Amino acid sequence: MESASIPSAPMEMKTRRLQTQPSTLDTRKRHAVCVRRAFKKYGSKKNPHVVLDGLNMTVPKGVIYGLLGASGCGKTTLLSCIVGRRRLNSGEIWVLGGRPGSKGSGVPGPRVGYMPQEIALYGEFSIRETFIYFGWCAGMTTEQVDEKLIFLLKFLELPSENRFVKNLSGGQQRRVSLAAAILADPELLILDEPTVGVDPILRQNIWDYLVQMTKDGNKTIIITTHYIEETRQANTIGLMRNGKFLAEESPSKLMQMHRLDTLEDVFLKLSKRQNLGLRRRSSILSSLPGVSPIAPEDDLDEMSGEFGDNVSISSRRKSAVIVDEGNVPALPPEEEGDSSKYTVINPMHMKALIWKNFLWMWRNVGIMMFVIGLPVGQIILFCLSIGKDPIGLKLAVVNHELNNSMQQCIPTTGCNWSQLSCRYLEHLQKRTIRLLPYDIEDDATHAVKKGWAWGAITFPSNYSESLVARIDYGRDAADWDLNFSEMKIVLDMSNQQIGQLLQRDLFYAFEDFARELIVACNYSEKVSSIPINFKKPIYGPQNPNFTDFAAPGVILTILFFLSVALTSGSLLLERNEGLLERTLVSGLTGTEILFGQVITQFVVVLGQCLMVLVVSFAIFKVTCEGDIVWISLLSILTGVCGMTFGFVIACFVDTERTAMYVAMGSFLPIVMLCGIIWPTEGMHPLVKYISLVLPLTKSTESLRSMLARGWSITEPAVYYGFISTFIWISIFMILAILLLKFKKG
């Protein structure tokens, strides 16, 4: 297709017919990039925003093409479409003989060198390490990288190769970014504002080098810049405004056609002409019957932000460039299939990714030590604070049997049936309960109401005699003896755990007191107990504790959500700094990037799991009756599951803050519904069914069965946990890969 088919003054021409149609082979040979009828739109119907609208662009091979326009006019979006990172709503793009992303096109890949607007470099890496990473991504060997490194350091006036990127100035960082783009000597070089902040002399040297690169005709360069006059050295420039081309021609010819001395004046003239055409079109449309008039505020005549003020044209306008579509040469048919569908994991790419990830960890060893040690600190806090019986609980006591004098309460020994209240209180104190003496029952009750004590206990004045009569006469005991042989207890049950534990201690203390007295009087101890005999439990201790119940769920929750935070944070950091985009343009696939993260983050998860298990079982002696190998494996798999969930969050949201909200929003439902702090059997039936499909429900039940019951992997309750975890890992990985591939698509 002839570049002349795009009119340099779009408002002066409506149709340009081509006399000849070159063959597909000719088109492949002559054009590096060809964009036809490109249309891309963001926004809603109520507030549409057209980024690219009816755009046509042709870049012959072996030229420098300058793409000029204001911020927001669609330059970066167009470049993203060219490198295969965005898709058009309609239209066609042909790059280096094929559609971007088609099988064998090499785009994205090493055939394209891409320098984005962002610095998109790892600040913790040295200049040489940065080159090694991008060189490996492009298939270069370390020796080849080192050879090119010497030239680039000298040419771009960069400091020592061992200087870290974060310690460089802004201009030096942009030069390193430029060097990373041209490192692999690509066929097509796309540079998004490469000379911002660069010294004028060095800027001229860079342009001289770019011109030299294209002299042999094998290299093509597309460059955007803020400095419009520096594009005089380009073979062709495209003036872009609000998603449309104003002109596409050589700089000298543009100035000659419009009889102006500078390209900036040419751009200004074409912008005014475009606004004039929009006004005329608005007037014509408003005069037609049935057509709503266009609001005056939609018809703006502002100029470019880079080259004047601010450009803003109504996004509702259609393109003023009309090309006779019947005579537009057809682009080569798209290769069957998608390169990402047939690409196996490239060992060189995996080497680069794993090396990069581990190097980042090494350079941030303090952060990594904190990340690995954080779950250990949390499990220590859990074991120290959860599940232990409360001690030092205060109990108000009114003992009328001693005439309200607690100082005279001396417990008896042996088969002595006097002052039994003191004997009982002695057993109660052995359970670490603090007794507060009161003279009046109302005062003891008032102490409970004020929160000074958790309960009040009152002994009648003839408690011992009545208790003896109750035992001696049995069912023939008088009502008077039955009433006065009871101690009256009032408790504060606002705290369920403390109230129930205090009730338990009161019962257990009485059992111990009665057993001691009965045995001392040569009776069988069974006489003092209720006729229920609890044998040794099949699973668990005689007196279970909450620590053993909650430990499995707490361990898995800690490993799961810390992995979520770790992986989502690292992936979002790369994406928001442009590193992920640049890596994908280099030819690495989303699958490779995710598997690279999985391999490196797995090492962190492994360290976290092992340390948590050692602290839980070896130091704090959490009950562990099962096989430690299967317990460790399930814990590690749960960490991997959290890691993949973190990938999904990072691919779904755009900022670290949103990722934090999503993680926090998923934390409470999982903790409450997965049987971690309360058995699922006690939940509402609907909620119970929901809990069955959550990631940690089956795994928590599985780990609890192994720890408390000692069950092996052959039991359904155990292997269901492994199966559930594997399923969730697969679901999260597939979602992450699809989101990484199609988000922004």
XYZ file of C-alpha atoms in Angstrom:
745
model
C 0.000 0.000 0.000
C 1.390 3.388 -0.922
C 1.938 5.754 1.946
C 0.453 8.466 -0.252
C -2.924 6.876 0.271
C -3.080 8.731 3.600
C -3.813 12.382 2.793
C -1.533 14.854 4.511
C -4.378 17.357 4.802
C -7.355 15.217 5.810
C -9.955 17.979 5.609
C -9.105 18.660 1.984
C -9.652 15.129 0.686
C -12.522 12.778 1.117
C -11.369 9.783 -0.948
C -8.085 8.655 -2.417
C -8.290 5.649 -4.736
C -5.252 3.465 -5.308
C -4.406 2.633 -8.890
C -2.608 -0.615 -8.150
C -2.778 -3.157 -5.410
C 0.598 -4.661 -4.511
C 0.779 -8.326 -3.822
C 0.980 -9.715 -0.331
C 4.625 -10.609 -0.901
C 5.453 -7.049 -1.963
C 3.639 -5.678 1.053
C 5.570 -7.969 3.367
C 8.860 -6.755 1.903
C 8.101 -3.052 1.955
C 6.287 -2.415 5.236
C 7.380 -3.067 8.786
C 4.112 -1.886 10.336
C 0.761 -1.419 8.682
C -2.349 -0.280 10.561
C -5.663 0.003 8.744
C -9.069 1.178 9.912
C -7.936 0.948 13.544
C -10.696 1.686 16.022
C -10.395 1.345 19.788
C -12.849 2.694 22.309
C -12.957 2.836 26.084
C -15.758 3.960 28.359
C -19.503 3.534 28.547
C -22.314 4.591 26.248
C -23.032 7.551 28.468
C -19.430 8.729 28.538
C -17.557 7.326 25.545
C -13.895 8.090 25.002
C -12.475 7.204 21.592
C -8.755 6.555 21.775
C -8.202 5.472 18.184
C -10.805 6.253 15.559
C -10.501 5.237 11.919
C -6.720 5.485 12.101
C -4.481 4.388 9.183
C -0.719 4.139 9.482
C 2.074 2.768 7.270
C 5.708 2.347 8.339
C 8.034 1.128 5.554
C 10.994 -1.029 6.446
C 14.313 0.639 7.117
C 13.002 4.046 8.193
C 12.628 6.165 11.305
C 8.984 6.971 11.903
C 8.214 9.826 14.287
C 4.846 9.613 16.027
C 3.866 13.015 17.414
C 0.878 14.135 19.412
C -0.376 15.431 22.726
C -0.675 13.354 25.869
C -3.852 11.309 25.725
C -4.164 11.409 21.944
C -3.553 7.659 21.673
C 0.176 7.322 20.904
C 0.983 4.891 23.710
C -2.249 2.975 23.086
C -1.328 2.616 19.411
C 2.154 1.395 20.318
C 0.654 -1.135 22.742
C -1.525 -2.456 19.935
C 1.479 -2.698 17.607
C 3.475 -4.789 20.100
C 0.474 -7.021 20.736
C -0.368 -5.906 24.273
C -3.757 -4.392 23.410
C -6.440 -5.339 20.924
C -8.459 -3.159 18.615
C -12.246 -3.090 18.637
C -12.003 -3.228 14.854
C -9.354 -2.850 12.175
C -6.122 -4.631 11.312
C -2.488 -4.438 12.375
C 0.367 -6.070 10.533
C 3.851 -6.076 12.093
C 6.934 -7.610 10.428
C 4.920 -9.818 8.128
C 2.237 -11.061 10.507
C -0.419 -10.168 13.014
C 0.918 -9.409 16.536
C 0.524 -12.560 18.618
C 0.062 -14.885 15.650
C 2.102 -18.051 15.414
C 5.647 -17.430 14.237
C 5.277 -13.627 14.069
C 7.851 -13.009 16.786
C 5.690 -10.159 18.070
C 5.686 -9.862 21.028
C 9.207 -11.253 21.117
C 12.881 -10.542 20.405
C 12.147 -9.124 16.943
C 10.764 -6.019 18.678
C 12.689 -3.770 21.039
C 10.380 -1.755 23.264
C 11.128 1.189 25.534
C 7.982 2.282 27.407
C 7.288 5.702 28.892
C 8.001 4.399 32.379
C 11.560 3.625 33.401
C 10.452 -0.025 33.803
C 13.716 -1.198 35.390
C 14.573 -3.027 38.595
C 16.106 -0.464 40.921
C 17.910 -3.105 42.993
C 19.808 -4.403 39.935
C 23.072 -3.067 38.614
C 23.358 -1.892 35.019
C 25.047 -5.142 33.993
C 22.447 -7.274 35.767
C 19.692 -5.322 34.010
C 21.301 -6.031 30.641
C 21.768 -9.716 31.497
C 18.088 -10.099 32.356
C 16.765 -8.452 29.194
C 19.466 -10.158 27.125
C 18.466 -13.578 28.412
C 14.823 -12.748 27.719
C 15.833 -12.058 24.107
C 17.801 -15.310 23.826
C 21.292 -13.794 24.132
C 24.144 -15.473 25.965
C 25.961 -13.777 28.816
C 29.052 -13.357 26.604
C 26.999 -11.581 23.950
C 25.494 -9.299 26.583
C 28.916 -8.397 27.954
C 30.197 -7.562 24.469
C 27.255 -5.225 23.805
C 27.522 -3.796 27.326
C 30.928 -2.223 26.668
C 29.654 -0.347 23.607
C 26.398 0.816 25.221
C 28.101 2.132 28.357
C 30.442 4.238 26.255
C 27.886 5.338 23.681
C 25.195 6.389 26.159
C 27.728 7.850 28.618
C 26.603 5.599 31.440
C 28.515 5.130 34.713
C 30.110 1.898 35.916
C 28.307 -1.313 35.069
C 28.141 -2.117 38.796
C 26.110 0.967 39.704
C 22.593 0.166 40.861
C 19.774 1.565 38.774
C 18.125 3.160 41.801
C 21.274 5.225 42.395
C 21.250 6.692 38.870
C 19.764 10.037 37.915
C 16.491 10.156 35.988
C 18.256 10.817 32.704
C 20.718 7.980 33.275
C 17.857 5.602 34.079
C 16.136 6.498 30.804
C 19.389 5.821 28.946
C 19.656 2.414 30.609
C 16.059 1.763 29.559
C 16.959 2.754 25.988
C 20.009 0.491 26.071
C 17.870 -2.439 27.225
C 15.592 -1.890 24.204
C 18.398 -1.888 21.614
C 20.490 -4.531 23.384
C 19.317 -7.505 21.301
C 19.580 -5.625 17.970
C 15.841 -6.022 17.122
C 14.343 -5.580 13.658
C 11.701 -3.151 14.925
C 12.568 -0.650 17.638
C 9.714 1.156 19.379
C 10.808 4.008 21.621
C 8.244 5.914 23.678
C 9.821 9.311 24.443
C 13.420 8.061 24.799
C 15.111 11.479 24.905
C 13.218 13.065 27.808
C 15.694 14.509 30.291
C 18.691 13.762 28.064
C 21.472 16.266 27.415
C 21.044 17.961 23.975
C 24.443 16.761 22.745
C 23.726 13.184 23.829
C 20.253 13.474 22.311
C 21.830 14.315 18.971
C 24.243 11.395 19.329
C 21.314 9.069 19.977
C 19.533 10.315 16.857
C 22.707 9.882 14.822
C 22.952 6.310 16.057
C 19.312 5.628 15.216
C 19.833 6.990 11.717
C 22.900 4.774 11.354
C 20.861 1.725 12.453
C 18.360 2.210 9.627
C 20.874 2.823 6.847
C 21.152 -0.840 5.874
C 17.369 -1.040 5.552
C 17.052 -3.952 7.973
C 16.046 -1.927 11.030
C 12.883 0.093 11.528
C 12.331 2.586 14.334
C 9.099 4.101 15.633
C 9.739 6.924 18.067
C 7.532 9.306 20.028
C 8.969 12.464 21.498
C 8.103 15.728 23.220
C 10.640 17.559 21.109
C 8.842 17.932 17.793
C 11.713 19.652 15.983
C 14.137 16.775 16.649
C 12.026 14.564 14.383
C 13.380 16.425 11.334
C 15.821 13.521 11.063
C 12.967 11.016 10.775
C 12.069 9.675 7.350
C 8.355 9.958 8.040
C 6.326 11.538 10.793
C 2.714 10.994 11.753
C 0.928 13.916 13.413
C -1.713 12.498 15.726
C -4.516 14.303 17.508
C -7.371 12.810 19.514
C -6.897 9.345 18.059
C -6.724 10.531 14.427
C -3.887 11.266 12.037
C -3.639 14.834 10.793
C -0.860 13.948 8.387
C 1.646 11.216 7.593
C 4.569 12.449 5.477
C 8.271 13.303 5.548
C 9.159 16.388 7.651
C 10.604 18.357 4.733
C 7.636 17.655 2.504
C 5.191 18.658 5.224
C 6.877 22.022 5.730
C 7.098 22.511 1.962
C 3.423 21.666 1.398
C 2.244 24.098 4.065
C 4.928 26.730 3.360
C 6.043 26.845 7.003
C 9.504 26.809 8.546
C 8.907 24.576 11.585
C 7.079 21.343 12.222
C 5.450 22.902 15.263
C 3.786 25.511 13.039
C 2.625 22.735 10.710
C 1.036 20.851 13.605
C -0.624 24.023 14.837
C -2.053 24.774 11.383
C -3.401 21.249 10.902
C -4.970 21.283 14.384
C -6.813 24.516 13.639
C -7.936 23.118 10.296
C -9.270 20.005 12.035
C -11.247 22.139 14.488
C -12.662 24.204 11.614
C -13.814 21.031 9.879
C -15.520 19.853 13.061
C -17.397 23.145 13.330
C -18.583 22.871 9.740
C -19.682 19.299 10.252
C -21.481 20.274 13.453
C -23.331 23.017 11.590
C -24.359 20.669 8.758
C -25.569 17.959 11.140
C -27.555 20.405 13.247
C -29.400 21.610 10.137
C -30.545 18.092 9.196
C -34.032 17.032 10.337
C -34.068 14.568 13.196
C -30.443 15.227 14.186
C -29.778 16.739 17.579
C -27.548 19.810 17.545
C -24.075 19.363 18.984
C -23.425 21.295 22.117
C -21.008 24.192 21.735
C -18.819 22.847 24.524
C -18.209 19.726 22.428
C -16.583 21.849 19.713
C -13.262 22.827 21.213
C -10.388 24.504 19.447
C -7.577 24.022 21.953
C -4.089 23.113 20.827
C -1.709 20.352 21.753
C -0.439 20.122 25.298
C 3.127 19.364 24.205
C 3.173 21.862 21.368
C 0.800 24.496 22.677
C -1.870 24.293 25.334
C -4.272 21.421 25.760
C -5.895 19.438 22.946
C -9.434 18.202 23.404
C -11.833 17.300 20.607
C -15.197 15.711 21.155
C -14.872 11.978 21.350
C -18.164 11.658 19.515
C -16.688 12.802 16.194
C -15.897 10.313 13.479
C -12.622 10.389 11.583
C -12.254 13.077 8.929
C -9.970 10.799 6.867
C -11.969 8.695 4.398
C -10.142 6.022 2.415
C -11.864 4.051 -0.326
C -11.979 0.700 1.453
C -12.676 -1.138 -1.754
C -9.185 -0.406 -3.019
C -7.229 -0.747 0.208
C -4.725 -3.600 -0.220
C -5.623 -6.533 1.932
C -3.277 -7.298 4.774
C -1.746 -10.760 4.899
C -4.147 -13.268 6.405
C -3.583 -13.982 10.055
C -1.557 -17.073 10.745
C -3.701 -19.823 12.098
C -3.494 -20.168 15.823
C -2.063 -18.022 18.566
C 1.573 -18.176 19.542
C 0.675 -18.358 23.189
C -1.351 -21.502 22.608
C 1.542 -23.394 21.052
C 4.455 -21.960 23.032
C 6.001 -24.331 25.492
C 7.863 -22.943 28.460
C 11.174 -21.600 27.162
C 14.112 -22.723 29.357
C 15.994 -19.498 28.615
C 13.014 -17.431 29.682
C 12.584 -19.445 32.868
C 16.282 -19.059 33.623
C 15.978 -15.280 33.288
C 12.821 -15.082 35.416
C 14.059 -17.320 38.217
C 17.445 -15.585 38.298
C 15.734 -12.198 38.392
C 13.355 -13.186 41.186
C 16.040 -14.725 43.382
C 18.356 -11.769 42.779
C 15.579 -9.411 43.872
C 15.121 -11.457 47.041
C 18.859 -11.378 47.743
C 18.982 -7.624 47.283
C 16.039 -7.265 49.683
C 17.221 -9.774 52.272
C 15.838 -7.707 55.161
C 12.360 -7.727 53.689
C 12.594 -11.441 52.927
C 13.700 -12.263 56.485
C 10.713 -10.327 57.768
C 8.385 -12.114 55.334
C 9.688 -15.539 56.369
C 9.715 -14.704 60.064
C 6.279 -13.082 60.154
C 4.276 -16.352 60.237
C 6.586 -17.640 62.965
C 5.838 -14.579 65.059
C 2.127 -15.015 64.481
C 2.071 -18.687 65.451
C 4.074 -17.844 68.591
C 1.493 -15.213 69.521
C -1.282 -17.731 68.899
C 0.287 -20.431 71.057
C 1.001 -17.966 73.869
C -2.379 -16.275 73.895
C -5.067 -18.702 72.673
C -6.440 -21.812 74.359
C -4.909 -21.539 77.823
C -7.215 -21.638 80.858
C -7.644 -18.201 82.474
C -6.009 -17.841 85.887
C -6.548 -15.445 88.770
C -10.317 -15.180 88.275
C -11.890 -13.368 91.226
C -14.820 -14.912 93.091
C -16.724 -13.102 95.879
C -17.422 -15.362 98.890
C -19.985 -14.934 101.685
C -19.548 -17.729 104.267
C -22.297 -17.568 106.921
C -21.039 -20.858 108.350
C -18.090 -18.982 109.940
C -20.101 -15.981 111.034
C -18.675 -14.108 107.987
C -15.068 -14.271 109.250
C -12.860 -15.634 106.475
C -9.806 -15.466 108.730
C -11.212 -18.382 110.747
C -11.715 -20.565 107.671
C -9.310 -23.381 108.446
C -10.025 -26.492 106.339
C -10.313 -29.759 108.211
C -8.554 -33.000 107.304
C -9.420 -36.672 107.405
C -12.922 -37.899 108.095
C -14.025 -34.647 109.709
C -17.477 -33.404 108.696
C -17.197 -29.920 110.167
C -16.466 -26.679 108.330
C -16.980 -28.361 104.953
C -17.273 -24.948 103.253
C -13.619 -24.211 104.091
C -12.588 -27.604 102.811
C -14.348 -26.950 99.495
C -12.864 -23.459 99.165
C -9.396 -24.954 99.609
C -9.947 -27.138 96.528
C -11.314 -24.129 94.679
C -8.182 -22.117 95.393
C -6.059 -24.914 93.957
C -7.615 -24.038 90.604
C -6.006 -20.571 90.805
C -9.248 -18.796 91.708
C -8.855 -15.721 93.929
C -11.414 -15.487 96.747
C -12.727 -12.081 97.856
C -14.444 -12.245 101.291
C -17.660 -10.289 101.857
C -19.932 -10.126 104.906
C -23.237 -9.483 103.163
C -24.681 -11.272 100.163
C -25.835 -7.994 98.602
C -22.269 -6.653 98.731
C -20.948 -9.739 96.925
C -23.628 -9.409 94.260
C -22.813 -5.719 93.902
C -19.146 -6.639 93.314
C -20.217 -8.865 90.429
C -22.373 -6.102 88.956
C -19.454 -3.683 89.123
C -17.120 -6.146 87.433
C -14.893 -6.558 90.488
C -15.549 -10.302 90.503
C -16.727 -12.879 87.980
C -19.135 -14.517 90.423
C -20.379 -14.705 93.990
C -20.769 -17.806 96.132
C -22.769 -17.916 99.387
C -22.666 -20.684 102.045
C -25.613 -21.019 104.491
C -24.885 -20.793 108.242
C -25.440 -24.523 108.834
C -24.003 -25.743 105.520
C -21.949 -28.646 106.952
C -24.760 -30.100 109.112
C -27.275 -29.876 106.262
C -24.876 -31.539 103.815
C -24.278 -34.415 106.246
C -28.059 -34.858 106.755
C -28.557 -34.857 103.006
C -26.023 -37.649 102.612
C -27.274 -39.674 105.574
C -31.016 -39.522 104.880
C -30.948 -39.489 101.090
C -34.457 -39.257 99.710
C -35.846 -38.984 103.225
C -33.904 -35.768 103.891
C -35.982 -32.795 104.928
C -36.533 -29.919 102.581
C -34.822 -27.688 105.116
C -31.649 -29.798 104.908
C -31.801 -29.935 101.111
C -32.032 -26.159 100.812
C -29.304 -25.338 103.312
C -26.898 -27.927 101.926
C -26.643 -25.950 98.676
C -24.167 -23.183 98.022
C -25.728 -20.299 96.080
C -23.704 -19.085 93.079
C -24.251 -16.017 90.889
C -21.990 -15.649 87.804
C -21.195 -13.031 85.208
C -21.847 -14.914 81.946
C -21.198 -11.967 79.632
C -17.957 -13.686 78.655
C -18.867 -17.184 77.522
C -15.397 -18.650 77.814
C -14.702 -17.304 81.306
C -18.218 -18.109 82.532
C -18.118 -21.701 81.307
C -14.569 -22.276 82.565
C -15.559 -20.912 85.983
C -18.562 -23.249 86.038
C -16.266 -26.130 85.152
C -13.851 -25.261 87.967
C -16.685 -25.031 90.495
C -17.920 -28.511 89.499
C -14.441 -30.058 89.380
C -13.528 -28.552 92.753
C -16.646 -30.054 94.314
C -15.866 -33.472 92.809
C -12.349 -33.328 94.241
C -13.645 -32.152 97.617
C -16.307 -34.908 97.823
C -13.911 -37.614 96.669
C -11.320 -36.667 99.271
C -13.886 -36.664 102.096
C -15.520 -39.957 101.062
C -12.214 -41.776 100.699
C -11.056 -40.423 104.083
C -14.177 -41.954 105.655
C -13.522 -45.353 104.013
C -16.296 -45.121 101.427
C -15.904 -45.973 97.763
C -15.023 -42.902 95.728
C -17.764 -43.837 93.257
C -20.318 -42.800 95.872
C -19.234 -39.160 95.411
C -19.551 -39.066 91.620
C -22.521 -39.063 89.300
C -23.222 -42.508 87.793
C -21.562 -41.718 84.469
C -18.157 -43.141 83.694
C -16.251 -41.352 80.930
C -13.634 -43.756 79.643
C -10.446 -42.647 77.929
C -11.399 -40.878 74.676
C -10.688 -42.656 71.405
C -9.184 -39.450 69.999
C -7.902 -36.479 71.927
C -7.181 -35.929 75.630
C -9.638 -36.326 78.507
C -9.745 -32.547 78.914
C -9.387 -31.044 75.399
C -8.210 -27.468 74.954
C -9.082 -24.841 72.399
C -5.481 -24.569 71.203
C -5.554 -28.052 69.704
C -8.899 -27.347 68.054
C -7.936 -24.003 66.525
C -4.276 -24.739 65.708
C -4.891 -26.537 62.360
C -7.046 -23.741 60.977
C -4.801 -20.994 62.335
C -1.665 -22.581 60.837
C -3.272 -22.920 57.411
C -4.800 -19.436 57.567
C -1.448 -17.841 58.411
C 0.311 -19.668 55.570
C -2.501 -18.959 53.100
C -2.949 -15.231 53.636
C 0.712 -14.342 54.075
C 1.318 -16.015 50.721
C -1.538 -13.944 49.272
C 0.071 -10.728 50.494
C 3.551 -11.737 49.315
C 2.687 -12.749 45.762
C 0.056 -10.111 45.035
C 2.411 -7.407 46.261
C 5.375 -8.553 44.174
C 3.344 -8.977 40.975
C 1.547 -5.643 41.392
C 4.879 -3.923 41.972
C 6.186 -5.226 38.659
C 3.000 -4.369 36.784
C 2.569 -0.844 38.123
C 6.192 0.045 37.392
C 5.870 -1.199 33.812
C 8.192 -4.158 34.345
C 5.536 -6.759 33.624
C 4.467 -5.040 30.400
C 8.039 -4.772 29.200
C 8.740 -8.401 30.028
C 5.668 -9.533 28.083
C 6.687 -7.461 25.061
C 10.107 -9.148 25.233
C 8.365 -12.382 24.302
C 7.820 -13.998 27.674
C 4.345 -15.406 28.163
C 2.063 -14.907 31.115
C 2.367 -18.612 31.882
C 6.143 -18.365 32.080
C 5.977 -15.303 34.321
C 3.526 -16.978 36.701
C 5.506 -20.217 36.851
C 8.672 -18.209 37.473
C 6.940 -16.533 40.389
C 5.614 -19.874 41.626
C 9.082 -21.430 41.670
C 10.747 -18.579 43.539
C 7.878 -17.845 45.903
C 7.612 -21.567 46.609
C 11.017 -21.389 48.286
C 9.692 -18.654 50.576
C 6.503 -20.588 51.308
C 8.558 -23.697 52.040
C 10.658 -21.804 54.573
C 7.563 -20.321 56.178
C 5.847 -23.710 56.476
C 8.821 -25.511 57.991
C 9.445 -22.804 60.580
C 5.766 -22.622 61.550
C 5.555 -26.402 62.015
C 8.759 -26.532 64.061
C 7.556 -23.770 66.372
C 4.086 -25.312 66.728
C 5.017 -28.938 67.368
C 8.582 -28.907 68.703
C 8.446 -25.810 70.896
C 4.819 -25.364 71.940
C 3.923 -29.061 71.813
C 0.687 -28.686 69.872
C -0.927 -32.120 69.680
C 0.371 -34.005 66.637
C -0.674 -37.643 66.296
C -0.362 -37.966 62.506
C 2.429 -38.392 59.981
C 4.510 -35.205 59.914
C 5.295 -35.722 56.213
C 1.656 -35.506 55.134
C 1.052 -32.658 57.583
C 3.966 -30.703 56.097
C 2.847 -31.432 52.542
C -0.692 -30.167 53.179
C 0.681 -27.026 54.839
C 2.972 -26.334 51.873
C 0.156 -26.910 49.378
C -2.027 -24.459 51.308
C 0.749 -21.880 51.056
C 0.932 -22.496 47.300
C -2.857 -22.123 47.112
C -2.589 -18.737 48.826
C 0.203 -17.825 46.422
C -1.970 -18.522 43.389
C -4.860 -16.607 44.958
C -2.458 -13.688 45.294
C -1.727 -13.952 41.565
C -5.447 -13.706 40.815
C -5.792 -10.596 42.980
C -2.726 -8.971 41.376
C -4.038 -9.668 37.880
C -7.568 -8.537 38.710
C -6.920 -5.230 40.512
C -4.742 -2.279 39.574
C -3.307 -0.923 42.835
C -1.770 -2.256 46.030
C -4.526 -0.568 48.042
C -7.276 -2.360 46.137
C -5.394 -5.638 46.511
C -5.247 -5.073 50.258
C -9.004 -4.437 50.367
C -9.719 -7.617 48.392
C -7.431 -9.687 50.629
C -8.974 -8.234 53.789
C -12.464 -8.731 52.412
C -11.777 -12.413 51.759
C -10.011 -12.980 55.097
C -12.968 -12.714 57.464
C -15.399 -14.895 55.439
C -12.787 -17.627 55.118
C -11.873 -17.496 58.815
C -15.520 -17.528 59.917
C -16.889 -20.081 57.450
C -14.094 -22.641 57.115
C -14.459 -24.213 60.563
C -11.348 -22.507 61.886
C -12.824 -20.859 65.003
C -16.167 -22.672 65.158
C -17.300 -26.106 63.907
C -19.182 -26.081 60.619
C -21.791 -28.335 62.258
C -22.965 -25.323 64.278
C -23.556 -23.072 61.277
C -26.772 -22.228 59.458
C -27.500 -24.892 56.805
C -27.133 -22.411 53.925
C -23.853 -21.062 55.281
C -22.648 -24.603 55.856
C -23.114 -25.464 52.173
C -21.219 -22.305 51.205
C -18.355 -23.214 53.513
C -17.895 -26.558 51.779
C -16.606 -24.855 48.604
C -14.199 -22.425 50.288
C -10.438 -23.028 49.953
C -9.612 -23.780 53.604
C -12.637 -25.777 54.789
C -11.613 -29.248 53.647
C -7.914 -28.662 54.248
C -8.589 -27.518 57.825
C -10.700 -30.619 58.481
C -7.982 -32.753 56.918
C -5.191 -31.263 59.033
C -7.305 -31.482 62.196
C -7.958 -35.172 61.508
C -4.242 -35.840 61.106
C -3.187 -33.852 64.180
C -5.883 -34.931 66.652
C -6.847 -38.384 65.346
C -3.640 -39.543 63.700
C -5.480 -40.506 60.515
C -3.484 -41.313 57.406
C -3.936 -40.258 53.804
C -6.173 -43.278 53.173
C -9.044 -41.713 55.127
C -11.553 -39.696 53.036
C -11.575 -36.822 55.522
C -7.818 -36.483 54.964
C -7.411 -36.907 51.226
C -10.445 -34.712 50.510
C -8.384 -31.848 51.915
C -5.537 -32.572 49.495
C -7.924 -32.881 46.549
C -9.696 -29.632 47.427
C -6.390 -27.782 47.706
C -5.174 -29.108 44.350
C -8.446 -28.053 42.709
C -8.220 -24.523 44.096
C -4.584 -24.199 43.030
C -5.583 -25.184 39.490
C -8.542 -22.780 39.459
C -6.471 -19.856 40.709
C -3.621 -20.531 38.274
C -5.979 -20.744 35.293
C -7.738 -17.533 36.339
C -4.414 -15.742 36.804
C -3.151 -16.819 33.375
C -6.399 -15.785 31.667
C -6.503 -12.437 33.452
C -2.872 -11.751 32.639
C -3.504 -12.633 29.003
C -6.815 -10.887 28.371
C -7.004 -8.031 30.887
C -6.561 -4.742 29.029
C -7.404 -6.754 25.943
